[in-house]
PDB file of C-alpha atoms and ligand atoms in Angstrom:
ATOM      1  CA  MET L1070     106.360  48.663  87.161  1.00  0.00           C
ATOM      2  CA  SER L1071     106.020  50.192  83.671  1.00  0.00           C
ATOM      3  CA  MET L1072     105.956  48.072  80.528  1.00  0.00           C
ATOM      4  CA  LEU L1073     109.326  49.477  79.440  1.00  0.00           C
ATOM      5  CA  GLN L1074     111.008  48.415  82.705  1.00  0.00           C
ATOM      6  CA  GLU L1075     109.583  44.880  82.569  1.00  0.00           C
ATOM      7  CA  LYS L1076     110.616  44.096  79.024  1.00  0.00           C
ATOM      8  CA  GLN L1077     114.075  42.854  78.032  1.00  0.00           C
ATOM      9  CA  LEU L1078     115.924  44.885  75.388  1.00  0.00           C
ATOM     10  CA  THR L1079     115.425  42.064  72.896  1.00  0.00           C
ATOM     11  CA  ASP L1080     111.633  42.021  73.514  1.00  0.00           C
ATOM     12  CA  LEU L1081     111.113  45.761  72.926  1.00  0.00           C
ATOM     13  CA  THR L1082     109.530  47.009  69.708  1.00  0.00           C
ATOM     14  CA  VAL L1083     110.051  50.252  67.820  1.00  0.00           C
ATOM     15  CA  GLY L1084     106.556  51.321  68.973  1.00  0.00           C
ATOM     16  CA  ASP L1085     107.631  50.997  72.649  1.00  0.00           C
ATOM     17  CA  VAL L1086     110.386  53.622  72.407  1.00  0.00           C
ATOM     18  CA  MET L1087     109.600  55.856  69.404  1.00  0.00           C
ATOM     19  CA  ILE L1088     108.686  59.556  69.699  1.00  0.00           C
ATOM     20  CA  SER L1089     105.043  59.660  68.610  1.00  0.00           C
ATOM     21  CA  SER L1090     103.986  61.795  65.658  1.00  0.00           C
ATOM     22  CA  GLU L1091     102.282  64.569  67.648  1.00  0.00           C
ATOM     23  CA  LYS L1092     105.628  65.419  69.310  1.00  0.00           C
ATOM     24  CA  VAL L1093     107.637  65.386  66.077  1.00  0.00           C
ATOM     25  CA  ALA L1094     108.350  68.624  64.180  1.00  0.00           C
ATOM     26  CA  HIS L1095     107.564  68.137  60.473  1.00  0.00           C
ATOM     27  CA  VAL L1096     106.891  70.028  57.241  1.00  0.00           C
ATOM     28  CA  GLN L1097     104.418  69.408  54.430  1.00  0.00           C
ATOM     29  CA  VAL L1098     105.531  68.665  50.916  1.00  0.00           C
ATOM     30  CA  ASN L1099     103.925  71.763  49.368  1.00  0.00           C
ATOM     31  CA  ASN L1100     105.408  74.209  51.906  1.00  0.00           C
ATOM     32  CA  PRO L1101     107.892  76.767  50.533  1.00  0.00           C
ATOM     33  CA  LEU L1102     111.521  76.237  51.575  1.00  0.00           C
ATOM     34  CA  GLU L1103     111.281  79.449  53.585  1.00  0.00           C
ATOM     35  CA  HIS L1104     108.777  77.760  55.928  1.00  0.00           C
ATOM     36  CA  ALA L1105     110.850  74.563  56.128  1.00  0.00           C
ATOM     37  CA  LEU L1106     113.990  76.507  57.059  1.00  0.00           C
ATOM     38  CA  LEU L1107     112.017  78.404  59.713  1.00  0.00           C
ATOM     39  CA  VAL L1108     110.768  75.148  61.300  1.00  0.00           C
ATOM     40  CA  LEU L1109     114.273  73.629  61.202  1.00  0.00           C
ATOM     41  CA  VAL L1110     115.937  76.688  62.738  1.00  0.00           C
ATOM     42  CA  LYS L1111     113.245  77.281  65.374  1.00  0.00           C
ATOM     43  CA  SER L1112     113.057  73.598  66.426  1.00  0.00           C
ATOM     44  CA  GLY L1113     116.841  73.277  66.533  1.00  0.00           C
ATOM     45  CA  TYR L1114     116.852  69.989  64.590  1.00  0.00           C
ATOM     46  CA  SER L1115     119.135  69.409  61.625  1.00  0.00           C
ATOM     47  CA  ALA L1116     116.585  67.254  59.749  1.00  0.00           C
ATOM     48  CA  ILE L1117     112.855  66.492  60.108  1.00  0.00           C
ATOM     49  CA  PRO L1118     110.222  64.345  58.326  1.00  0.00           C
ATOM     50  CA  VAL L1119     108.213  65.517  55.292  1.00  0.00           C
ATOM     51  CA  LEU L1120     104.524  64.522  55.130  1.00  0.00           C
ATOM     52  CA  ASP L1121     101.728  64.978  52.587  1.00  0.00           C
ATOM     53  CA  SER L1122      98.391  66.611  53.417  1.00  0.00           C
ATOM     54  CA  SER L1123      96.948  63.273  54.609  1.00  0.00           C
ATOM     55  CA  TYR L1124      99.955  62.718  56.963  1.00  0.00           C
ATOM     56  CA  LYS L1125     101.603  60.064  54.819  1.00  0.00           C
ATOM     57  CA  LEU L1126     105.406  59.958  55.059  1.00  0.00           C
ATOM     58  CA  LEU L1127     107.229  61.137  51.914  1.00  0.00           C
ATOM     59  CA  GLY L1128     110.822  61.641  53.118  1.00  0.00           C
ATOM     60  CA  THR L1129     113.001  63.978  55.174  1.00  0.00           C
ATOM     61  CA  ILE L1130     114.485  67.433  54.713  1.00  0.00           C
ATOM     62  CA  ALA L1131     117.685  68.830  56.266  1.00  0.00           C
ATOM     63  CA  LYS L1132     119.087  72.337  56.613  1.00  0.00           C
ATOM     64  CA  THR L1133     121.965  71.238  54.370  1.00  0.00           C
ATOM     65  CA  ASN L1134     119.561  70.261  51.551  1.00  0.00           C
ATOM     66  CA  ILE L1135     118.004  73.733  51.672  1.00  0.00           C
ATOM     67  CA  LEU L1136     121.315  75.609  51.802  1.00  0.00           C
ATOM     68  CA  ASN L1137     122.661  73.531  48.893  1.00  0.00           C
ATOM     69  CA  GLN L1138     119.567  74.316  46.838  1.00  0.00           C
ATOM     70  CA  ILE L1139     119.925  78.094  47.198  1.00  0.00           C
ATOM     71  CA  LEU L1140     123.709  78.186  46.834  1.00  0.00           C
ATOM     72  CA  GLY L1141     124.483  80.283  43.761  1.00  0.00           C
ATOM     73  CA  LEU L1142     127.878  80.826  42.145  1.00  0.00           C
ATOM     74  CA  GLU L1143     128.942  83.579  44.516  1.00  0.00           C
ATOM     75  CA  ARG L1144     126.447  83.684  47.366  1.00  0.00           C
ATOM     76  CA  PHE L1145     123.407  82.109  49.002  1.00  0.00           C
ATOM     77  CA  GLU L1146     120.361  83.376  47.073  1.00  0.00           C
ATOM     78  CA  PHE L1147     117.954  83.636  50.004  1.00  0.00           C
ATOM     79  CA  GLU L1148     115.326  85.358  47.844  1.00  0.00           C
ATOM     80  CA  ARG L1149     114.753  81.954  46.160  1.00  0.00           C
ATOM     81  CA  LEU L1150     113.477  80.386  49.408  1.00  0.00           C
ATOM     82  CA  SER L1151     109.906  81.496  48.659  1.00  0.00           C
ATOM     83  CA  ASP L1152     109.948  80.211  45.039  1.00  0.00           C
ATOM     84  CA  ILE L1153     110.985  76.599  45.756  1.00  0.00           C
ATOM     85  CA  ILE L1154     108.795  74.049  47.553  1.00  0.00           C
ATOM     86  CA  VAL L1155     109.840  71.167  49.801  1.00  0.00           C
ATOM     87  CA  GLU L1156     108.841  68.618  47.122  1.00  0.00           C
ATOM     88  CA  GLU L1157     111.790  69.749  44.956  1.00  0.00           C
ATOM     89  CA  VAL L1158     114.376  69.188  47.683  1.00  0.00           C
ATOM     90  CA  LEU L1159     113.292  66.344  50.010  1.00  0.00           C
ATOM     91  CA  ASN L1160     115.239  63.068  50.432  1.00  0.00           C
ATOM     92  CA  GLU L1161     112.948  60.247  49.372  1.00  0.00           C
ATOM     93  CA  ASP L1162     115.568  57.550  49.707  1.00  0.00           C
ATOM     94  CA  ILE L1163     115.185  56.906  53.442  1.00  0.00           C
ATOM     95  CA  PRO L1164     114.807  53.794  55.586  1.00  0.00           C
ATOM     96  CA  CYS L1165     111.459  53.306  57.312  1.00  0.00           C
ATOM     97  CA  LEU L1166     110.339  51.135  60.239  1.00  0.00           C
ATOM     98  CA  THR L1167     106.941  49.961  61.499  1.00  0.00           C
ATOM     99  CA  LYS L1168     105.841  50.064  65.159  1.00  0.00           C
ATOM    100  CA  SER L1169     105.937  46.265  65.383  1.00  0.00           C
ATOM    101  CA  ASP L1170     109.581  46.000  64.212  1.00  0.00           C
ATOM    102  CA  SER L1171     112.019  44.862  66.901  1.00  0.00           C
ATOM    103  CA  LEU L1172     114.195  47.442  68.660  1.00  0.00           C
ATOM    104  CA  LEU L1173     117.216  45.473  67.432  1.00  0.00           C
ATOM    105  CA  LYS L1174     116.163  46.175  63.836  1.00  0.00           C
ATOM    106  CA  GLY L1175     115.833  49.840  64.874  1.00  0.00           C
ATOM    107  CA  LEU L1176     119.318  49.738  66.419  1.00  0.00           C
ATOM    108  CA  HIS L1177     120.677  48.548  63.085  1.00  0.00           C
ATOM    109  CA  SER L1178     119.047  51.422  61.162  1.00  0.00           C
ATOM    110  CA  VAL L1179     120.195  54.229  63.501  1.00  0.00           C
ATOM    111  CA  ILE L1180     123.831  53.271  62.933  1.00  0.00           C
ATOM    112  CA  ASN L1181     123.748  55.223  59.659  1.00  0.00           C
ATOM    113  CA  HIS L1182     120.953  57.716  60.445  1.00  0.00           C
ATOM    114  CA  PRO L1183     120.437  59.971  63.516  1.00  0.00           C
ATOM    115  CA  PHE L1184     116.725  59.107  63.342  1.00  0.00           C
ATOM    116  CA  VAL L1185     114.524  56.749  61.338  1.00  0.00           C
ATOM    117  CA  CYS L1186     110.871  57.389  60.485  1.00  0.00           C
ATOM    118  CA  VAL L1187     108.122  54.997  61.576  1.00  0.00           C
ATOM    119  CA  ALA L1188     105.009  54.517  59.394  1.00  0.00           C
ATOM    120  CA  ASP L1189     102.161  51.984  59.148  1.00  0.00           C
ATOM    121  CA  GLU L1190     101.568  49.557  56.258  1.00  0.00           C
ATOM    122  CA  GLU L1191      99.670  52.221  54.316  1.00  0.00           C
ATOM    123  CA  GLY L1192     102.458  54.764  54.762  1.00  0.00           C
ATOM    124  CA  TYR L1193     100.780  56.921  57.424  1.00  0.00           C
ATOM    125  CA  PHE L1194     103.379  58.569  59.692  1.00  0.00           C
ATOM    126  CA  ASP L1195     103.515  57.190  63.268  1.00  0.00           C
ATOM    127  CA  GLY L1196     106.669  58.856  64.641  1.00  0.00           C
ATOM    128  CA  ILE L1197     110.464  58.629  64.700  1.00  0.00           C
ATOM    129  CA  LEU L1198     113.017  56.377  66.367  1.00  0.00           C
ATOM    130  CA  THR L1199     116.032  58.430  67.506  1.00  0.00           C
ATOM    131  CA  ARG L1200     119.555  57.423  68.486  1.00  0.00           C
ATOM    132  CA  ARG L1201     118.874  58.995  71.896  1.00  0.00           C
ATOM    133  CA  ALA L1202     115.889  56.721  72.586  1.00  0.00           C
ATOM    134  CA  ILE L1203     117.859  53.634  71.521  1.00  0.00           C
ATOM    135  CA  LEU L1204     120.919  54.576  73.594  1.00  0.00           C
ATOM    136  CA  LYS L1205     118.737  55.116  76.685  1.00  0.00           C
ATOM    137  CA  GLN L1206     117.386  51.574  76.370  1.00  0.00           C
ATOM    138  CA  VAL L1207     120.849  50.097  75.744  1.00  0.00           C
ATOM    139  CA  LYS L1208     122.196  51.930  78.807  1.00  0.00           C
ATOM    140  CA  LYS L1209     119.284  50.670  80.941  1.00  0.00           C
ATOM    141  CA  ASP L1210     119.986  47.122  79.758  1.00  0.00           C
ATOM    142  CA  ILE L1211     123.724  47.331  80.552  1.00  0.00           C
ATOM    143  CA  TYR L1212     123.109  48.720  84.071  1.00  0.00           C
ATOM    144  CA  SER L1213     120.399  46.155  84.840  1.00  0.00           C
ATOM    145  CA  LYS L1214     122.977  43.382  84.343  1.00  0.00           C
ATOM    146  CA  LYS L1215     125.641  44.891  86.659  1.00  0.00           C
TER     147      LYS L1215
HETATM  148  P1  2BA V1264     119.861  66.485  65.307  1.00  0.00           P
HETATM  149  O1  2BA V1264     118.920  67.642  65.097  1.00  0.00           O
HETATM  150  O2  2BA V1264     121.150  66.525  64.543  1.00  0.00           O
HETATM  151  O3  2BA V1264     120.159  66.395  66.840  1.00  0.00           O
HETATM  152  C1  2BA V1264     121.213  65.590  67.343  1.00  0.00           C
HETATM  153  C2  2BA V1264     121.048  65.412  68.824  1.00  0.00           C
HETATM  154  O4  2BA V1264     121.123  66.691  69.462  1.00  0.00           O
HETATM  155  C3  2BA V1264     119.648  64.871  69.182  1.00  0.00           C
HETATM  156  O5  2BA V1264     119.694  63.463  69.118  1.00  0.00           O
HETATM  157  C4  2BA V1264     119.445  65.412  70.602  1.00  0.00           C
HETATM  158  O6  2BA V1264     120.148  64.621  71.522  1.00  0.00           O
HETATM  159  C5  2BA V1264     120.126  66.783  70.506  1.00  0.00           C
HETATM  160  N1  2BA V1264     119.140  67.817  70.116  1.00  0.00           N
HETATM  161  C6  2BA V1264     119.140  68.508  68.957  1.00  0.00           C
HETATM  162  N2  2BA V1264     118.127  69.408  68.941  1.00  0.00           N
HETATM  163  C7  2BA V1264     117.441  69.290  70.106  1.00  0.00           C
HETATM  164  C8  2BA V1264     116.282  69.938  70.674  1.00  0.00           C
HETATM  165  N3  2BA V1264     115.603  70.915  70.018  1.00  0.00           N
HETATM  166  N4  2BA V1264     115.872  69.518  71.886  1.00  0.00           N
HETATM  167  C9  2BA V1264     116.528  68.541  72.552  1.00  0.00           C
HETATM  168  N5  2BA V1264     117.643  67.886  72.062  1.00  0.00           N
HETATM  169  C10 2BA V1264     118.098  68.262  70.866  1.00  0.00           C
HETATM  170  P2  2BA V1264     118.393  62.581  69.065  1.00  0.00           P
HETATM  171  O7  2BA V1264     117.439  62.972  70.127  1.00  0.00           O
HETATM  172  O8  2BA V1264     118.839  61.159  69.025  1.00  0.00           O
HETATM  173  O9  2BA V1264     117.711  62.962  67.672  1.00  0.00           O
HETATM  174  C11 2BA V1264     118.250  62.503  66.447  1.00  0.00           C
HETATM  175  C12 2BA V1264     117.681  63.276  65.291  1.00  0.00           C
HETATM  176  O10 2BA V1264     116.264  63.062  65.236  1.00  0.00           O
HETATM  177  C13 2BA V1264     117.842  64.792  65.427  1.00  0.00           C
HETATM  178  O11 2BA V1264     119.120  65.115  64.921  1.00  0.00           O
HETATM  179  C14 2BA V1264     116.688  65.298  64.581  1.00  0.00           C
HETATM  180  O12 2BA V1264     117.037  65.293  63.188  1.00  0.00           O
HETATM  181  C15 2BA V1264     115.594  64.230  64.789  1.00  0.00           C
HETATM  182  N6  2BA V1264     114.623  64.584  65.846  1.00  0.00           N
HETATM  183  C16 2BA V1264     114.711  64.271  67.160  1.00  0.00           C
HETATM  184  N7  2BA V1264     113.612  64.665  67.850  1.00  0.00           N
HETATM  185  C17 2BA V1264     112.792  65.254  66.938  1.00  0.00           C
HETATM  186  C18 2BA V1264     111.497  65.893  67.018  1.00  0.00           C
HETATM  187  N8  2BA V1264     110.807  65.997  68.186  1.00  0.00           N
HETATM  188  N9  2BA V1264     110.970  66.406  65.874  1.00  0.00           N
HETATM  189  C19 2BA V1264     111.652  66.304  64.691  1.00  0.00           C
HETATM  190  N10 2BA V1264     112.860  65.705  64.555  1.00  0.00           N
HETATM  191  C20 2BA V1264     113.438  65.205  65.654  1.00  0.00           C
END
């Protein structure tokens, strides 16, 4: 029996159910917006984490942030995508969890955010906790009690 099946919902940690960093699409803070938009469109995600060159978490960036930034008075000025870097647009005001936080704390944070980033005490990026991963565990818990 796997560790995830043995543990009760209330005993699970964020580290047990998060998507680990190597599977998470991300952009670096000094990338041009053109690259960030390419990663967002190609991955299909609406928002992804932003890291520095040492893989520390700095924030997130969404397609909407990029489109807002290049919205001129009459049209989207797509030619500006190569002149602006991610640093000028990212959201720094984001919640963050650690791997040892309880899943219940994670549940609380995904009420307002589709995903929440996970980092260690020094700020190095470990992965993300998504609504999907939380809902799967909640569903498993409900069915195990039927
Ligand atoms: P969204 O991109 O707005 O995606 C909302 C939901 O749509 C996702 O929920 C997932 O169920 C589905 N979805 C979107 N794009 C997908 C894709 N390329 N492949 C499979 N399913 C896809 P969650 O899975 O709960 O993810 C919540 C949010 O976490 C996503 O919001 C996205 O911003 C971020 N995310 C999830 N997985 C990621 C990854 N591997 N890398 C980067 N960001 C990720």
